[in-house]
PDB file of C-alpha atoms and ligand atoms in Angstrom:
ATOM      1  CA  TRP A1037     -10.044  -8.381  15.925  1.00  0.00           C
ATOM      2  CA  ARG A1038      -8.124  -9.948  18.724  1.00  0.00           C
ATOM      3  CA  GLU A1039      -5.656 -11.840  16.766  1.00  0.00           C
ATOM      4  CA  MET A1040      -5.147  -8.530  14.666  1.00  0.00           C
ATOM      5  CA  ALA A1041      -4.708  -6.704  17.850  1.00  0.00           C
ATOM      6  CA  LYS A1042      -2.172  -8.904  19.100  1.00  0.00           C
ATOM      7  CA  GLN A1043      -0.180  -8.751  15.897  1.00  0.00           C
ATOM      8  CA  VAL A1044      -0.135  -4.827  15.917  1.00  0.00           C
ATOM      9  CA  ALA A1045       1.175  -4.957  19.640  1.00  0.00           C
ATOM     10  CA  HIS A1046       3.618  -7.396  18.487  1.00  0.00           C
ATOM     11  CA  GLU A1047       4.791  -5.281  15.687  1.00  0.00           C
ATOM     12  CA  ILE A1048       4.870  -1.983  17.777  1.00  0.00           C
ATOM     13  CA  LYS A1049       6.825  -3.932  20.632  1.00  0.00           C
ATOM     14  CA  ASN A1050       9.282  -5.104  18.313  1.00  0.00           C
ATOM     15  CA  PRO A1051      11.037  -1.944  17.423  1.00  0.00           C
ATOM     16  CA  LEU A1052      11.035  -0.609  21.165  1.00  0.00           C
ATOM     17  CA  THR A1053      13.588  -2.938  22.778  1.00  0.00           C
ATOM     18  CA  PRO A1054      16.625  -1.701  20.269  1.00  0.00           C
ATOM     19  CA  MET A1055      15.219   1.768  20.437  1.00  0.00           C
ATOM     20  CA  ARG A1056      15.529   1.704  24.227  1.00  0.00           C
ATOM     21  CA  LEU A1057      18.551   0.055  24.264  1.00  0.00           C
ATOM     22  CA  SER A1058      20.482   2.206  21.776  1.00  0.00           C
ATOM     23  CA  ILE A1059      19.437   5.466  23.620  1.00  0.00           C
ATOM     24  CA  GLN A1060      20.879   3.944  26.864  1.00  0.00           C
ATOM     25  CA  LEU A1061      24.242   3.286  25.193  1.00  0.00           C
ATOM     26  CA  LEU A1062      24.435   6.747  23.929  1.00  0.00           C
ATOM     27  CA  GLN A1063      23.562   8.108  27.449  1.00  0.00           C
ATOM     28  CA  GLN A1064      26.386   6.087  28.668  1.00  0.00           C
ATOM     29  CA  ALA A1065      28.926   7.097  25.957  1.00  0.00           C
ATOM     30  CA  TYR A1066      27.964  10.772  26.841  1.00  0.00           C
ATOM     31  CA  LYS A1067      28.696   9.877  30.699  1.00  0.00           C
ATOM     32  CA  ASP A1068      31.632   8.608  29.751  1.00  0.00           C
ATOM     33  CA  LYS A1069      32.783  11.322  27.698  1.00  0.00           C
ATOM     34  CA  LYS A1070      33.684   9.238  24.652  1.00  0.00           C
ATOM     35  CA  PRO A1071      35.472  10.802  21.925  1.00  0.00           C
ATOM     36  CA  ASP A1072      33.691   9.971  18.946  1.00  0.00           C
ATOM     37  CA  MET A1073      30.343  11.303  20.545  1.00  0.00           C
ATOM     38  CA  GLU A1074      29.321  13.100  17.416  1.00  0.00           C
ATOM     39  CA  GLN A1075      29.161  10.089  15.170  1.00  0.00           C
ATOM     40  CA  ARG A1076      27.372   7.790  17.494  1.00  0.00           C
ATOM     41  CA  LEU A1077      24.771  10.711  18.198  1.00  0.00           C
ATOM     42  CA  GLU A1078      24.334  10.717  14.183  1.00  0.00           C
ATOM     43  CA  ARG A1079      23.990   6.820  14.152  1.00  0.00           C
ATOM     44  CA  VAL A1080      21.608   6.344  16.889  1.00  0.00           C
ATOM     45  CA  THR A1081      19.522   9.357  15.905  1.00  0.00           C
ATOM     46  CA  LYS A1082      19.244   7.683  12.276  1.00  0.00           C
ATOM     47  CA  THR A1083      18.287   4.412  13.558  1.00  0.00           C
ATOM     48  CA  ILE A1084      15.615   5.987  15.961  1.00  0.00           C
ATOM     49  CA  ILE A1085      14.032   8.057  13.314  1.00  0.00           C
ATOM     50  CA  GLU A1086      13.862   4.848  11.114  1.00  0.00           C
ATOM     51  CA  GLN A1087      11.999   2.895  13.821  1.00  0.00           C
ATOM     52  CA  ILE A1088       9.527   5.671  14.571  1.00  0.00           C
ATOM     53  CA  ASP A1089       8.629   5.946  10.735  1.00  0.00           C
ATOM     54  CA  THR A1090       7.983   2.323  10.969  1.00  0.00           C
ATOM     55  CA  LEU A1091       5.956   2.425  14.218  1.00  0.00           C
ATOM     56  CA  SER A1092       4.050   5.317  12.379  1.00  0.00           C
ATOM     57  CA  SER A1093       3.172   3.453   9.215  1.00  0.00           C
ATOM     58  CA  ILE A1094       2.059   0.424  11.441  1.00  0.00           C
ATOM     59  CA  ALA A1095      -0.308   2.763  13.242  1.00  0.00           C
ATOM     60  CA  SER A1096      -1.580   4.409   9.879  1.00  0.00           C
ATOM     61  CA  ALA A1097      -2.071   0.919   8.216  1.00  0.00           C
ATOM     62  CA  PHE A1098      -4.147  -0.304  11.061  1.00  0.00           C
ATOM     63  CA  SER A1099      -6.196   3.036  11.616  1.00  0.00           C
ATOM     64  CA  ASP A1100      -7.077   2.776   7.900  1.00  0.00           C
ATOM     65  CA  PHE A1101      -8.146  -0.808   8.298  1.00  0.00           C
ATOM     66  CA  ALA A1102     -10.361   0.141  11.450  1.00  0.00           C
ATOM     67  CA  LYS A1103     -11.780   3.064   9.662  1.00  0.00           C
ATOM     68  CA  MET A1104     -13.055   0.963   7.027  1.00  0.00           C
ATOM     69  CA  PRO A1105     -16.908   0.357   7.210  1.00  0.00           C
ATOM     70  CA  LYS A1106     -18.921   3.793   6.807  1.00  0.00           C
ATOM     71  CA  ALA A1107     -18.934   4.499   3.169  1.00  0.00           C
ATOM     72  CA  SER A1108     -20.462   7.557   2.047  1.00  0.00           C
ATOM     73  CA  ASN A1109     -21.453   6.894  -1.498  1.00  0.00           C
ATOM     74  CA  GLU A1110     -21.784   9.544  -4.331  1.00  0.00           C
ATOM     75  CA  ARG A1111     -21.497   9.558  -8.096  1.00  0.00           C
ATOM     76  CA  ILE A1112     -17.735   9.766  -8.689  1.00  0.00           C
ATOM     77  CA  ASP A1113     -15.580   9.807 -11.855  1.00  0.00           C
ATOM     78  CA  LEU A1114     -13.417   6.857 -11.716  1.00  0.00           C
ATOM     79  CA  CYS A1115     -11.054   8.364 -14.441  1.00  0.00           C
ATOM     80  CA  ASP A1116     -10.584  11.364 -12.242  1.00  0.00           C
ATOM     81  CA  SER A1117      -9.747   9.507  -9.105  1.00  0.00           C
ATOM     82  CA  LEU A1118      -7.225   7.486 -10.874  1.00  0.00           C
ATOM     83  CA  GLU A1119      -5.528  10.508 -12.462  1.00  0.00           C
ATOM     84  CA  SER A1120      -4.974  11.998  -9.009  1.00  0.00           C
ATOM     85  CA  VAL A1121      -3.516   8.946  -7.581  1.00  0.00           C
ATOM     86  CA  ILE A1122      -1.377   8.485 -10.758  1.00  0.00           C
ATOM     87  CA  GLU A1123      -0.344  12.279 -10.545  1.00  0.00           C
ATOM     88  CA  LEU A1124       0.397  11.821  -6.661  1.00  0.00           C
ATOM     89  CA  PHE A1125       2.909   8.703  -7.422  1.00  0.00           C
ATOM     90  CA  ARG A1126       4.420  10.501 -10.401  1.00  0.00           C
ATOM     91  CA  GLU A1127       5.589  13.263  -8.190  1.00  0.00           C
ATOM     92  CA  THR A1128       6.974  11.027  -5.508  1.00  0.00           C
ATOM     93  CA  SER A1129       8.706   8.151  -7.350  1.00  0.00           C
ATOM     94  CA  GLU A1130      12.142   8.280  -8.935  1.00  0.00           C
ATOM     95  CA  ASN A1131      12.765   5.226 -10.860  1.00  0.00           C
ATOM     96  CA  THR A1132       9.292   4.435 -11.948  1.00  0.00           C
ATOM     97  CA  SER A1133       7.280   5.583 -14.964  1.00  0.00           C
ATOM     98  CA  PHE A1134       3.554   5.749 -15.046  1.00  0.00           C
ATOM     99  CA  GLU A1135       1.139   5.367 -17.990  1.00  0.00           C
ATOM    100  CA  PHE A1136      -2.585   5.610 -17.995  1.00  0.00           C
ATOM    101  CA  GLU A1137      -4.463   4.131 -20.919  1.00  0.00           C
ATOM    102  CA  LYS A1138      -7.947   5.102 -20.918  1.00  0.00           C
ATOM    103  CA  ASN A1139      -9.095   3.329 -24.277  1.00  0.00           C
ATOM    104  CA  GLY A1140     -11.394   6.193 -25.190  1.00  0.00           C
ATOM    105  CA  ILE A1141     -13.133   6.461 -22.083  1.00  0.00           C
ATOM    106  CA  GLY A1142     -13.454  10.223 -21.176  1.00  0.00           C
ATOM    107  CA  GLU A1143     -15.736   9.831 -18.073  1.00  0.00           C
ATOM    108  CA  ALA A1144     -16.350   6.601 -15.642  1.00  0.00           C
ATOM    109  CA  PHE A1145     -19.339   7.150 -13.342  1.00  0.00           C
ATOM    110  CA  ILE A1146     -19.553   4.591 -10.545  1.00  0.00           C
ATOM    111  CA  PHE A1147     -21.256   5.139  -7.191  1.00  0.00           C
ATOM    112  CA  ALA A1148     -19.003   4.814  -4.634  1.00  0.00           C
ATOM    113  CA  ASP A1149     -16.729   6.425  -1.760  1.00  0.00           C
ATOM    114  CA  ARG A1150     -14.292   8.784  -3.336  1.00  0.00           C
ATOM    115  CA  GLU A1151     -11.991   8.398  -0.462  1.00  0.00           C
ATOM    116  CA  GLN A1152     -12.183   4.412  -0.487  1.00  0.00           C
ATOM    117  CA  VAL A1153     -11.711   4.441  -3.952  1.00  0.00           C
ATOM    118  CA  LEU A1154      -8.626   6.654  -3.856  1.00  0.00           C
ATOM    119  CA  ARG A1155      -7.286   4.085  -1.022  1.00  0.00           C
ATOM    120  CA  VAL A1156      -7.785   1.154  -3.051  1.00  0.00           C
ATOM    121  CA  PHE A1157      -5.900   2.484  -6.086  1.00  0.00           C
ATOM    122  CA  THR A1158      -3.281   4.015  -3.965  1.00  0.00           C
ATOM    123  CA  ASN A1159      -2.713   0.633  -2.221  1.00  0.00           C
ATOM    124  CA  LEU A1160      -2.501  -1.375  -5.578  1.00  0.00           C
ATOM    125  CA  ILE A1161       0.140   1.280  -7.042  1.00  0.00           C
ATOM    126  CA  LYS A1162       2.227   1.522  -4.001  1.00  0.00           C
ATOM    127  CA  ASN A1163       2.205  -2.429  -3.814  1.00  0.00           C
ATOM    128  CA  ALA A1164       3.237  -2.439  -7.743  1.00  0.00           C
ATOM    129  CA  ILE A1165       6.179   0.142  -7.108  1.00  0.00           C
ATOM    130  CA  GLN A1166       7.487  -1.926  -4.194  1.00  0.00           C
ATOM    131  CA  ALA A1167       7.407  -5.195  -6.182  1.00  0.00           C
ATOM    132  CA  ILE A1168       9.922  -3.763  -8.445  1.00  0.00           C
ATOM    133  CA  PRO A1169      13.785  -4.178  -7.374  1.00  0.00           C
ATOM    134  CA  ASP A1170      15.617  -1.131  -6.776  1.00  0.00           C
ATOM    135  CA  GLU A1171      18.060  -1.628  -9.435  1.00  0.00           C
ATOM    136  CA  GLN A1172      15.509  -2.047 -11.949  1.00  0.00           C
ATOM    137  CA  GLU A1173      13.607   0.651 -14.266  1.00  0.00           C
ATOM    138  CA  GLY A1174      10.003   0.385 -12.961  1.00  0.00           C
ATOM    139  CA  LYS A1175       6.924   0.660 -15.185  1.00  0.00           C
ATOM    140  CA  VAL A1176       3.421   0.842 -13.820  1.00  0.00           C
ATOM    141  CA  ILE A1177       0.622   0.888 -16.496  1.00  0.00           C
ATOM    142  CA  ILE A1178      -2.878   1.515 -15.465  1.00  0.00           C
ATOM    143  CA  THR A1179      -5.646   0.834 -17.774  1.00  0.00           C
ATOM    144  CA  ILE A1180      -9.453   1.504 -17.722  1.00  0.00           C
ATOM    145  CA  SER A1181     -11.947  -0.239 -20.055  1.00  0.00           C
ATOM    146  CA  ARG A1182     -15.562  -1.045 -19.982  1.00  0.00           C
ATOM    147  CA  GLN A1183     -16.919  -4.333 -20.076  1.00  0.00           C
ATOM    148  CA  ASP A1184     -20.957  -4.689 -20.068  1.00  0.00           C
ATOM    149  CA  ASP A1185     -22.080  -2.884 -16.908  1.00  0.00           C
ATOM    150  CA  MET A1186     -18.590  -2.866 -15.371  1.00  0.00           C
ATOM    151  CA  PHE A1187     -15.451  -0.716 -15.582  1.00  0.00           C
ATOM    152  CA  VAL A1188     -12.344  -2.614 -15.105  1.00  0.00           C
ATOM    153  CA  VAL A1189      -9.296  -1.049 -14.150  1.00  0.00           C
ATOM    154  CA  SER A1190      -5.972  -3.087 -14.248  1.00  0.00           C
ATOM    155  CA  VAL A1191      -2.614  -2.013 -12.629  1.00  0.00           C
ATOM    156  CA  LYS A1192       0.336  -3.751 -13.998  1.00  0.00           C
ATOM    157  CA  ASP A1193       3.688  -3.792 -12.755  1.00  0.00           C
ATOM    158  CA  ASN A1194       7.342  -5.154 -14.081  1.00  0.00           C
ATOM    159  CA  GLY A1195       8.274  -6.214 -10.561  1.00  0.00           C
ATOM    160  CA  THR A1196       9.020  -9.699  -9.300  1.00  0.00           C
ATOM    161  CA  GLY A1197       5.624 -11.547  -9.264  1.00  0.00           C
ATOM    162  CA  ILE A1198       3.931 -13.274  -6.775  1.00  0.00           C
ATOM    163  CA  ASP A1199       5.276 -16.808  -5.656  1.00  0.00           C
ATOM    164  CA  ASP A1200       3.349 -19.675  -6.253  1.00  0.00           C
ATOM    165  CA  ASP A1201       3.250 -20.702  -2.521  1.00  0.00           C
ATOM    166  CA  VAL A1202       1.576 -17.261  -1.331  1.00  0.00           C
ATOM    167  CA  ILE A1203      -0.734 -16.725  -4.277  1.00  0.00           C
ATOM    168  CA  ASP A1204      -3.789 -18.016  -2.058  1.00  0.00           C
ATOM    169  CA  LYS A1205      -2.780 -15.761   0.974  1.00  0.00           C
ATOM    170  CA  ILE A1206      -2.302 -12.340  -0.369  1.00  0.00           C
ATOM    171  CA  PHE A1207      -5.784 -11.015   0.567  1.00  0.00           C
ATOM    172  CA  VAL A1208      -5.595 -12.536   3.887  1.00  0.00           C
ATOM    173  CA  PRO A1209      -5.122  -9.911   6.860  1.00  0.00           C
ATOM    174  CA  ASN A1210      -1.851  -9.813   8.212  1.00  0.00           C
ATOM    175  CA  PHE A1211       0.029 -11.726   5.509  1.00  0.00           C
ATOM    176  CA  THR A1212       3.157  -9.822   4.403  1.00  0.00           C
ATOM    177  CA  THR A1213       6.422 -10.589   2.467  1.00  0.00           C
ATOM    178  CA  LYS A1214       7.935  -7.311   3.700  1.00  0.00           C
ATOM    179  CA  THR A1215      10.032  -6.720   6.449  1.00  0.00           C
ATOM    180  CA  ALA A1216       8.232  -3.378   7.025  1.00  0.00           C
ATOM    181  CA  GLY A1217       4.763  -4.669   5.721  1.00  0.00           C
ATOM    182  CA  MET A1218       1.450  -4.901   7.899  1.00  0.00           C
ATOM    183  CA  GLY A1219      -0.175  -7.104   5.358  1.00  0.00           C
ATOM    184  CA  LEU A1220      -3.394  -5.123   5.704  1.00  0.00           C
ATOM    185  CA  GLY A1221      -3.453  -3.500   2.324  1.00  0.00           C
ATOM    186  CA  LEU A1222      -5.021  -5.889   0.147  1.00  0.00           C
ATOM    187  CA  ALA A1223      -7.378  -7.068   2.679  1.00  0.00           C
ATOM    188  CA  MET A1224      -8.687  -3.711   3.245  1.00  0.00           C
ATOM    189  CA  VAL A1225      -8.814  -3.151  -0.640  1.00  0.00           C
ATOM    190  CA  LYS A1226     -10.907  -6.379  -1.377  1.00  0.00           C
ATOM    191  CA  ASN A1227     -13.292  -5.485   1.465  1.00  0.00           C
ATOM    192  CA  ILE A1228     -13.975  -2.295  -0.220  1.00  0.00           C
ATOM    193  CA  VAL A1229     -14.346  -3.694  -3.640  1.00  0.00           C
ATOM    194  CA  GLU A1230     -16.461  -6.259  -2.645  1.00  0.00           C
ATOM    195  CA  THR A1231     -18.683  -4.225  -0.259  1.00  0.00           C
ATOM    196  CA  ALA A1232     -19.129  -1.943  -3.492  1.00  0.00           C
ATOM    197  CA  SER A1233     -20.568  -5.251  -5.279  1.00  0.00           C
ATOM    198  CA  GLY A1234     -17.179  -5.008  -7.242  1.00  0.00           C
ATOM    199  CA  ARG A1235     -14.659  -7.722  -8.002  1.00  0.00           C
ATOM    200  CA  ILE A1236     -10.947  -7.881  -7.649  1.00  0.00           C
ATOM    201  CA  TRP A1237      -8.466 -10.632  -9.172  1.00  0.00           C
ATOM    202  CA  PHE A1238      -4.872 -10.814 -10.254  1.00  0.00           C
ATOM    203  CA  GLU A1239      -2.559 -12.233 -12.851  1.00  0.00           C
ATOM    204  CA  THR A1240       1.237 -13.035 -12.031  1.00  0.00           C
ATOM    205  CA  THR A1241       4.215 -14.339 -13.691  1.00  0.00           C
ATOM    206  CA  LYS A1242       7.336 -15.022 -11.840  1.00  0.00           C
ATOM    207  CA  ASP A1243      10.167 -12.566 -12.610  1.00  0.00           C
ATOM    208  CA  GLN A1244       7.668 -10.581 -15.158  1.00  0.00           C
ATOM    209  CA  GLY A1245       5.463  -8.964 -13.108  1.00  0.00           C
ATOM    210  CA  THR A1246       1.913  -8.689 -11.700  1.00  0.00           C
ATOM    211  CA  THR A1247      -1.447  -7.316 -13.009  1.00  0.00           C
ATOM    212  CA  PHE A1248      -4.360  -6.447 -10.538  1.00  0.00           C
ATOM    213  CA  PHE A1249      -8.092  -6.178 -12.084  1.00  0.00           C
ATOM    214  CA  VAL A1250     -10.621  -4.208 -10.064  1.00  0.00           C
ATOM    215  CA  ALA A1251     -14.065  -4.541 -11.757  1.00  0.00           C
ATOM    216  CA  LEU A1252     -16.660  -1.978 -10.635  1.00  0.00           C
ATOM    217  CA  LYS A1253     -20.305  -1.292 -11.851  1.00  0.00           C
ATOM    218  CA  VAL A1254     -21.064   1.341 -14.355  1.00  0.00           C
ATOM    219  CA  TYR A1255     -23.453   3.775 -12.631  1.00  0.00           C
ATOM    220  CA  GLU A1256     -26.133   4.500 -14.974  1.00  0.00           C
ATOM    221  CA  GLU A1257     -28.097   7.717 -14.661  1.00  0.00           C
ATOM    222  CA  GLN A1258     -31.669   7.682 -14.100  1.00  0.00           C
TER     223      GLN A1258
HETATM  224  P1  ADP B  62       1.959  -5.402   2.547  1.00  0.00           P
HETATM  225  O1  ADP B  62       2.015  -4.382   1.444  1.00  0.00           O
HETATM  226  O2  ADP B  62       1.859  -4.485   3.812  1.00  0.00           O
HETATM  227  O3  ADP B  62       2.816  -6.426   2.625  1.00  0.00           O
HETATM  228  P2  ADP B  62      -0.658  -6.184   1.376  1.00  0.00           P
HETATM  229  O4  ADP B  62      -1.766  -6.799   1.757  1.00  0.00           O
HETATM  230  O5  ADP B  62      -0.672  -4.837   0.538  1.00  0.00           O
HETATM  231  O6  ADP B  62       0.578  -5.815   2.639  1.00  0.00           O
HETATM  232  O7  ADP B  62       0.127  -7.301   0.288  1.00  0.00           O
HETATM  233  C1  ADP B  62       0.290  -8.364   0.994  1.00  0.00           C
HETATM  234  C2  ADP B  62       1.383  -9.174   0.138  1.00  0.00           C
HETATM  235  O8  ADP B  62       1.140  -9.466  -1.180  1.00  0.00           O
HETATM  236  C3  ADP B  62       2.706  -8.297   0.204  1.00  0.00           C
HETATM  237  O9  ADP B  62       3.492  -8.501   1.140  1.00  0.00           O
HETATM  238  C4  ADP B  62       3.182  -9.028  -1.195  1.00  0.00           C
HETATM  239  O10 ADP B  62       3.920 -10.214  -0.939  1.00  0.00           O
HETATM  240  C5  ADP B  62       2.219  -9.365  -2.051  1.00  0.00           C
HETATM  241  N1  ADP B  62       1.896  -8.382  -3.307  1.00  0.00           N
HETATM  242  C6  ADP B  62       0.972  -7.624  -3.010  1.00  0.00           C
HETATM  243  N2  ADP B  62       1.057  -6.980  -4.377  1.00  0.00           N
HETATM  244  C7  ADP B  62       1.828  -7.258  -5.344  1.00  0.00           C
HETATM  245  C8  ADP B  62       2.615  -7.016  -6.331  1.00  0.00           C
HETATM  246  N3  ADP B  62       2.186  -6.070  -7.383  1.00  0.00           N
HETATM  247  N4  ADP B  62       3.628  -7.801  -7.005  1.00  0.00           N
HETATM  248  C9  ADP B  62       4.268  -8.682  -6.112  1.00  0.00           C
HETATM  249  N5  ADP B  62       3.614  -9.053  -4.937  1.00  0.00           N
HETATM  250  C10 ADP B  62       2.594  -8.609  -4.339  1.00  0.00           C
END
């Protein structure tokens, strides 16, 4: 926790200095009655807004991570949860198409915290989208199937794949290859899945894509 807090403080401090500096420069330009004030204002505002968004996402990632332990389990339909996450991404993603293959499964009852289950798949799908280069047409395929007493969900992307040298690190808190990443997503996902006695693993091929698998226990009614 101490390490994590240090890292968060560092991530927050990083953008503060350039933010302060650019406001000061803007203030000076105003005092000097610089002729291009409008462009300056435009530029500085844009940068500051971007920095604020970064800070805000760092704060949410950290607080999501901190909120973790209290699971309030109930009988939930995994298909239903997946559908609502996928729908949300469909509405908000431009260059990516989403498919949901249910393999004949109508309802998939598990005993889990709905909020946490949504978080798991939101994270996996968000990572899938982010792994796809901007200039490429994205395709994310989500499947659900039943294997003995487990439901197995897969989230497959046609992104960059995961480099060999980082394969061992991706579930480690703080590990990220993204400039604005916090590296808490997969650590949290793994924690949630394993706390619910599930399993998570992945397969990846460089430049072809990655598939994450999550297995969760079938809830048999008494
Ligand atoms: P973040 O998204 O903040 O980087 P995560 O813990 O969710 O944190 O992911 C850690 C790292 O794992 C990412 O920075 C990325 O390098 C790698 N990763 C996760 N999912 C994928 C994926 N679908 N394809 C390629 N790399 C991935």
